[in-house]
Short mmCIF file of C-alpha atoms in Angstrom, two decimals:
data_model
loop_
_atom_site.label_atom_id
_atom_site.label_comp_id
_atom_site.label_asym_id
_atom_site.label_seq_id
_atom_site.Cartn_x
_atom_site.Cartn_y
_atom_site.Cartn_z
CA MET B 2 -0.02 -0.14 0.20
CA ILE B 3 2.59 2.57 1.19
CA ARG B 4 4.51 1.34 -2.38
CA LEU B 5 1.37 2.16 -4.45
CA LEU B 6 1.16 5.78 -2.67
CA LYS B 7 4.82 6.48 -3.46
CA VAL B 8 4.07 5.39 -6.96
CA TYR B 9 1.25 7.78 -7.08
CA GLN B 10 2.96 10.56 -5.54
CA ILE B 11 5.88 10.32 -8.33
CA ILE B 12 3.18 10.32 -11.08
CA LYS B 13 1.58 13.15 -9.63
CA LYS B 14 4.50 14.93 -9.48
CA PHE B 15 5.78 14.69 -12.91
CA SER B 16 1.96 15.27 -14.32
CA LEU B 17 2.19 18.74 -12.63
CA LEU B 18 5.86 19.10 -14.27
CA PHE B 19 4.72 17.68 -17.58
CA LEU B 20 1.59 20.60 -17.47
CA LEU B 21 4.11 23.14 -16.47
CA LEU B 22 6.46 22.52 -19.36
CA SER B 23 3.47 22.12 -21.78
CA ASN B 24 2.14 25.78 -20.54
CA ASN B 25 5.49 27.13 -21.29
CA LEU B 26 5.91 25.88 -24.21
CA VAL B 27 2.61 27.06 -25.46
CA SER B 28 3.43 30.43 -24.33
CA GLN B 29 6.67 30.58 -26.34
CA ASN B 30 4.62 28.97 -29.34
CA ILE B 31 1.94 32.24 -29.16
CA ASP B 32 4.76 34.42 -29.16
CA MET B 33 6.25 33.18 -31.99
CA TYR B 34 2.85 33.01 -33.78
CA ILE B 35 2.07 36.52 -32.90
CA ALA B 36 5.57 38.04 -34.49
CA LEU B 37 4.65 36.05 -37.65
CA LEU B 38 1.37 37.78 -37.54
CA ASN B 39 3.11 41.14 -37.14
CA GLU B 40 5.05 40.16 -40.24
CA GLY B 41 2.26 39.69 -42.26
CA ASN B 42 1.91 35.64 -42.16
CA SER B 43 -1.27 34.68 -41.13
CA ALA B 44 -1.91 31.80 -43.16
CA GLY B 45 0.46 29.39 -41.28
CA VAL B 46 -0.68 30.75 -38.15
CA LYS B 47 -4.20 30.02 -39.12
CA GLU B 48 -3.48 26.37 -39.90
CA GLN B 49 -1.99 25.96 -36.47
CA LEU B 50 -5.11 27.65 -34.30
CA PRO B 51 -7.34 24.51 -34.66
CA GLU B 52 -4.83 22.05 -32.99
CA LEU B 53 -4.15 24.52 -30.54
CA ILE B 54 -7.66 25.30 -29.52
CA SER B 55 -8.22 21.49 -29.22
CA LYS B 56 -5.30 20.80 -27.11
CA PHE B 57 -5.63 24.06 -24.83
CA PRO B 58 -9.12 25.45 -25.04
CA ASN B 59 -9.05 27.37 -22.09
CA ASP B 60 -5.18 28.68 -22.33
CA PRO B 61 -5.79 32.66 -22.31
CA ASP B 62 -2.95 32.99 -24.67
CA VAL B 63 -4.44 30.62 -27.13
CA LEU B 64 -7.66 32.36 -26.51
CA PHE B 65 -5.91 35.91 -27.50
CA LEU B 66 -4.32 34.21 -30.69
CA LYS B 67 -7.86 33.10 -31.68
CA ALA B 68 -9.24 36.63 -31.19
CA LEU B 69 -6.40 38.22 -33.15
CA LEU B 70 -7.42 35.97 -36.01
CA THR B 71 -10.85 36.43 -35.76
CA GLN B 72 -11.96 38.94 -39.00
CA ASP B 73 -15.38 39.53 -37.89
CA GLY B 74 -14.82 42.80 -35.76
CA MET B 75 -17.85 42.46 -33.37
CA SER B 76 -16.71 38.67 -32.79
CA ALA B 77 -13.38 39.69 -32.15
CA LEU B 78 -14.36 42.52 -29.99
CA GLU B 79 -16.64 39.95 -27.71
CA GLN B 80 -13.98 37.57 -27.60
CA PHE B 81 -11.27 40.17 -26.19
CA GLY B 82 -13.84 41.20 -23.62
CA ASN B 83 -14.38 37.62 -22.58
CA LEU B 84 -10.76 37.19 -22.05
CA LEU B 85 -10.23 40.33 -19.97
CA ASP B 86 -13.35 39.24 -17.83
CA LYS B 87 -11.85 35.63 -17.48
CA TYR B 88 -8.01 36.51 -17.20
CA PRO B 89 -7.52 39.99 -16.68
CA LYS B 90 -3.73 39.12 -15.29
CA SER B 91 -3.14 36.96 -18.16
CA LYS B 92 -0.03 37.73 -20.50
CA TYR B 93 -1.61 39.18 -23.35
CA ALA B 94 -4.50 41.05 -21.20
CA PRO B 95 -3.03 44.18 -21.70
CA ASP B 96 -2.65 43.94 -25.53
CA ALA B 97 -6.22 42.77 -25.78
CA ALA B 98 -7.76 45.73 -23.84
CA ILE B 99 -6.09 48.04 -26.38
CA LYS B 100 -7.51 45.90 -29.03
CA ILE B 101 -10.57 47.08 -27.93
CA GLY B 102 -9.64 50.68 -27.77
CA GLU B 103 -8.43 50.25 -31.33
CA TYR B 104 -11.89 48.66 -32.58
CA PHE B 105 -13.71 51.62 -30.88
CA PHE B 106 -11.23 54.10 -32.56
CA ALA B 107 -11.53 52.46 -36.36
CA ARG B 108 -15.27 52.52 -35.86
CA GLY B 109 -14.93 56.18 -35.31
CA LEU B 110 -16.44 55.71 -31.69
CA TYR B 111 -14.22 58.29 -30.28
CA SER B 112 -15.99 59.10 -27.47
CA GLN B 113 -16.02 55.19 -26.16
CA ALA B 114 -12.04 54.97 -27.31
CA SER B 115 -10.92 57.65 -25.35
CA SER B 116 -13.12 56.70 -22.42
CA TYR B 117 -11.89 53.13 -22.56
CA LEU B 118 -8.15 53.85 -23.47
CA SER B 119 -7.74 56.60 -20.65
CA LYS B 120 -8.38 53.65 -18.12
CA VAL B 121 -5.83 51.13 -19.55
CA LEU B 122 -2.71 52.19 -17.84
CA THR B 123 -4.62 52.36 -14.59
CA GLU B 124 -4.99 48.62 -14.87
CA TYR B 125 -1.56 48.04 -16.47
CA PRO B 126 0.69 50.34 -15.54
CA ASN B 127 3.61 48.24 -16.41
CA TYR B 128 2.72 47.84 -20.47
CA PRO B 129 5.68 48.15 -22.36
CA ASP B 130 4.28 50.12 -25.13
CA VAL B 131 2.90 53.39 -23.18
CA GLN B 132 3.37 55.60 -26.54
CA ARG B 133 1.03 53.53 -28.50
CA VAL B 134 -1.69 53.85 -25.51
CA ILE B 135 -1.18 57.52 -25.44
CA ASP B 136 -1.12 58.06 -28.99
CA LEU B 137 -4.34 56.64 -29.72
CA MET B 138 -6.31 58.08 -26.39
CA VAL B 139 -5.20 61.47 -27.50
CA ASN B 140 -6.26 60.94 -31.21
CA SER B 141 -9.52 59.70 -29.66
CA PHE B 142 -10.04 63.04 -27.75
CA GLN B 143 -8.64 65.27 -30.49
CA ALA B 144 -11.29 63.60 -32.90
CA ILE B 145 -14.17 64.85 -30.75
CA GLY B 146 -12.59 68.17 -29.80
CA GLU B 147 -11.71 67.61 -26.40
CA GLU B 148 -8.41 69.15 -26.31
CA ASP B 149 -8.73 69.84 -22.09
CA SER B 150 -9.17 66.05 -21.56
CA ALA B 151 -6.16 65.57 -23.75
CA ARG B 152 -3.77 68.13 -21.87
CA TYR B 153 -5.16 66.58 -18.57
CA TYR B 154 -4.18 62.91 -19.68
CA ILE B 155 -1.08 63.95 -21.49
CA TYR B 156 0.08 66.05 -18.30
CA LEU B 157 -0.85 63.14 -15.83
CA TYR B 158 0.86 60.31 -17.74
CA LYS B 159 3.91 62.43 -18.55
CA SER B 160 4.55 62.66 -15.19
CA MET B 161 4.45 58.72 -14.80
CA TYR B 162 6.31 58.15 -17.77
CA PRO B 163 9.14 60.96 -18.23
CA GLY B 164 10.12 59.44 -21.51
CA LEU B 165 6.71 59.78 -23.14
CA ASP B 166 7.10 61.80 -26.44
CA ILE B 167 4.49 64.39 -26.70
CA SER B 168 5.97 66.23 -29.54
CA GLU B 169 3.46 65.01 -32.39
CA TYR B 170 0.39 65.81 -30.26
CA GLY B 171 0.31 69.56 -31.73
CA LEU B 172 -0.52 70.90 -28.13
CA ARG B 173 2.74 73.06 -28.03
CA GLU B 174 1.34 75.22 -24.82
CA MET B 175 0.45 72.24 -22.87
CA THR B 176 3.78 72.18 -21.24
CA SER B 177 4.15 75.64 -20.26
CA ASN B 178 0.50 75.88 -19.35
CA TYR B 179 0.54 72.63 -17.13
CA ASN B 180 4.52 73.61 -15.70
CA SER B 181 2.79 77.15 -14.68
CA ARG B 182 -0.20 75.47 -13.39
CA ALA B 183 2.01 72.88 -11.10
CA THR B 184 3.82 76.00 -10.01
CA ASN B 185 1.09 77.88 -8.76
CA ASN B 186 -0.15 74.60 -7.13
CA ASP B 187 3.16 74.45 -5.51
CA LEU B 188 2.75 77.89 -4.26
CA SER B 189 -0.69 77.40 -3.12
CA SER B 190 0.21 74.00 -1.11
CA LYS B 191 2.63 76.23 0.60
CA GLN B 192 0.31 78.59 1.74
CA LYS B 193 -2.36 75.67 2.58
CA HIS B 194 -0.54 74.11 5.51
CA PHE B 195 -2.89 71.12 5.74
CA LEU B 196 -2.53 67.72 3.31
CA VAL B 197 -3.82 64.40 3.96
CA GLN B 198 -1.01 61.54 3.56
CA ILE B 199 -2.73 58.48 1.71
CA GLY B 200 0.57 56.03 1.66
CA ALA B 201 4.13 56.11 1.70
CA PHE B 202 6.42 53.24 -0.52
CA SER B 203 9.81 52.39 -1.05
CA THR B 204 8.99 52.05 -4.72
CA LYS B 205 8.38 55.15 -6.39
CA ALA B 206 6.41 53.50 -9.02
CA ASN B 207 3.75 52.27 -6.56
CA ALA B 208 3.39 55.87 -5.39
CA GLN B 209 3.07 57.08 -8.88
CA ARG B 210 0.24 54.53 -9.51
CA LEU B 211 -1.52 55.83 -6.33
CA LYS B 212 -1.19 59.24 -7.35
CA LEU B 213 -2.79 58.42 -10.57
CA GLN B 214 -5.88 56.47 -8.99
CA VAL B 215 -6.76 59.72 -6.37
CA SER B 216 -5.87 62.22 -9.29
CA GLN B 217 -8.57 60.70 -11.46
CA ILE B 218 -11.03 61.21 -8.63
CA GLY B 219 -10.22 65.44 -8.65
CA PHE B 220 -7.93 65.74 -5.96
CA ASN B 221 -4.70 67.60 -6.17
CA VAL B 222 -1.83 64.66 -5.27
CA ILE B 223 2.19 64.85 -4.98
CA VAL B 224 4.50 62.34 -4.52
CA ARG B 225 7.22 63.53 -1.83
CA PRO B 226 10.55 61.86 -0.86
CA ILE B 227 10.98 61.51 2.73
CA GLU B 228 13.40 59.78 5.00
CA THR B 229 12.12 57.25 7.80
CA ASN B 230 14.93 55.75 10.23
CA GLY B 231 17.68 55.93 7.67
CA ARG B 232 15.01 54.73 4.96
CA LEU B 233 13.86 56.82 1.87
CA PHE B 234 10.24 56.66 1.15
CA HIS B 235 7.84 58.02 -1.55
CA ALA B 236 4.88 59.51 0.23
CA VAL B 237 2.06 60.41 -1.47
CA ARG B 238 0.08 63.43 -0.45
CA VAL B 239 -3.31 65.59 -1.17
CA VAL B 240 -2.41 68.99 -0.57
CA GLY B 241 -3.99 72.16 -0.75
CA PHE B 242 -5.95 72.64 2.51
CA SER B 243 -6.15 75.62 4.43
CA SER B 244 -7.88 73.82 7.64
CA LYS B 245 -7.79 70.44 9.28
CA LYS B 246 -11.46 70.19 8.65
CA SER B 247 -11.28 70.47 5.06
CA ALA B 248 -8.39 68.04 4.94
CA GLU B 249 -10.53 65.40 6.92
CA LYS B 250 -13.33 65.93 4.57
CA ALA B 251 -11.31 64.86 1.46
CA GLY B 252 -9.73 62.30 3.72
CA MET B 253 -13.08 60.61 4.49
CA SER B 254 -13.93 61.13 0.59
CA ILE B 255 -11.22 59.23 -0.52
CA LYS B 256 -11.54 56.47 1.59
CA LYS B 257 -15.02 55.96 1.06
CA LYS B 258 -14.51 56.07 -3.11
CA LEU B 259 -11.37 53.96 -2.93
CA GLY B 260 -10.99 52.34 0.27
CA ILE B 261 -7.84 53.94 1.24
CA ASP B 262 -6.93 54.82 4.65
CA TYR B 263 -5.41 58.68 5.71
CA ARG B 264 -3.77 60.92 8.06
CA VAL B 265 -3.86 64.31 8.08
CA LEU B 266 -0.81 66.33 8.60
CA TYR B 267 0.05 70.04 9.18
CA ARG B 268 2.88 70.78 7.50
CA PRO B 269 4.19 74.89 7.56
CA LYS B 270 6.65 74.18 5.16
CA GLY B 271 4.04 72.39 2.66
#
């Protein structure tokens, strides 16, 4: 009996190992197939798709490839949406989200495209092709005449991704206007000594993500480096309050909407 149990355990371990190896191989193959699609070689990939679906019907990478090869726009849109619903953390989920935005844009649904794309980087802040997302988002806003919205999101994402190229957007006054606004905000915050601290992170990227999240519900948020016990942290603070009462009110609003704890601080030097 003990011997049979050991044999069963060995078989189970090998089965798990085989499953992991199979998943890795599938992922590598999908990368290769997508590279072929980008080169315009779709015929060979289509031939392999039925076998992939047969062997891995619930693999999110295979489902993404299937959606890419679907010629009917509405059907592809539905598949990308289902992929995001079922596998929001999968490898190609960010690409699926952008494909939905591209579909809206291509159909002339610029309002839906701009609204959708403006949230993609909130969900997937580490997506490698940030420029692609921002370009499409800005074009969508400009197509419906929402220049102010375009400026707002460009400024917001430029602060998160300093390498973002904004020179082609035709908004020449944007940088100077927002630099001026930022300067005015800084001066204002120095005169208004109460602030709401909503987090402190050792990693600046995490602080910037929280800053973006809270900025989107209408608050003036800054990230300020602070040192505690010899360690550097990046504090996320909502600034611009002339009284403790107004700061508390803002903190309560943030906690109600986002579930984020806070504390009110008094900082005469801003």
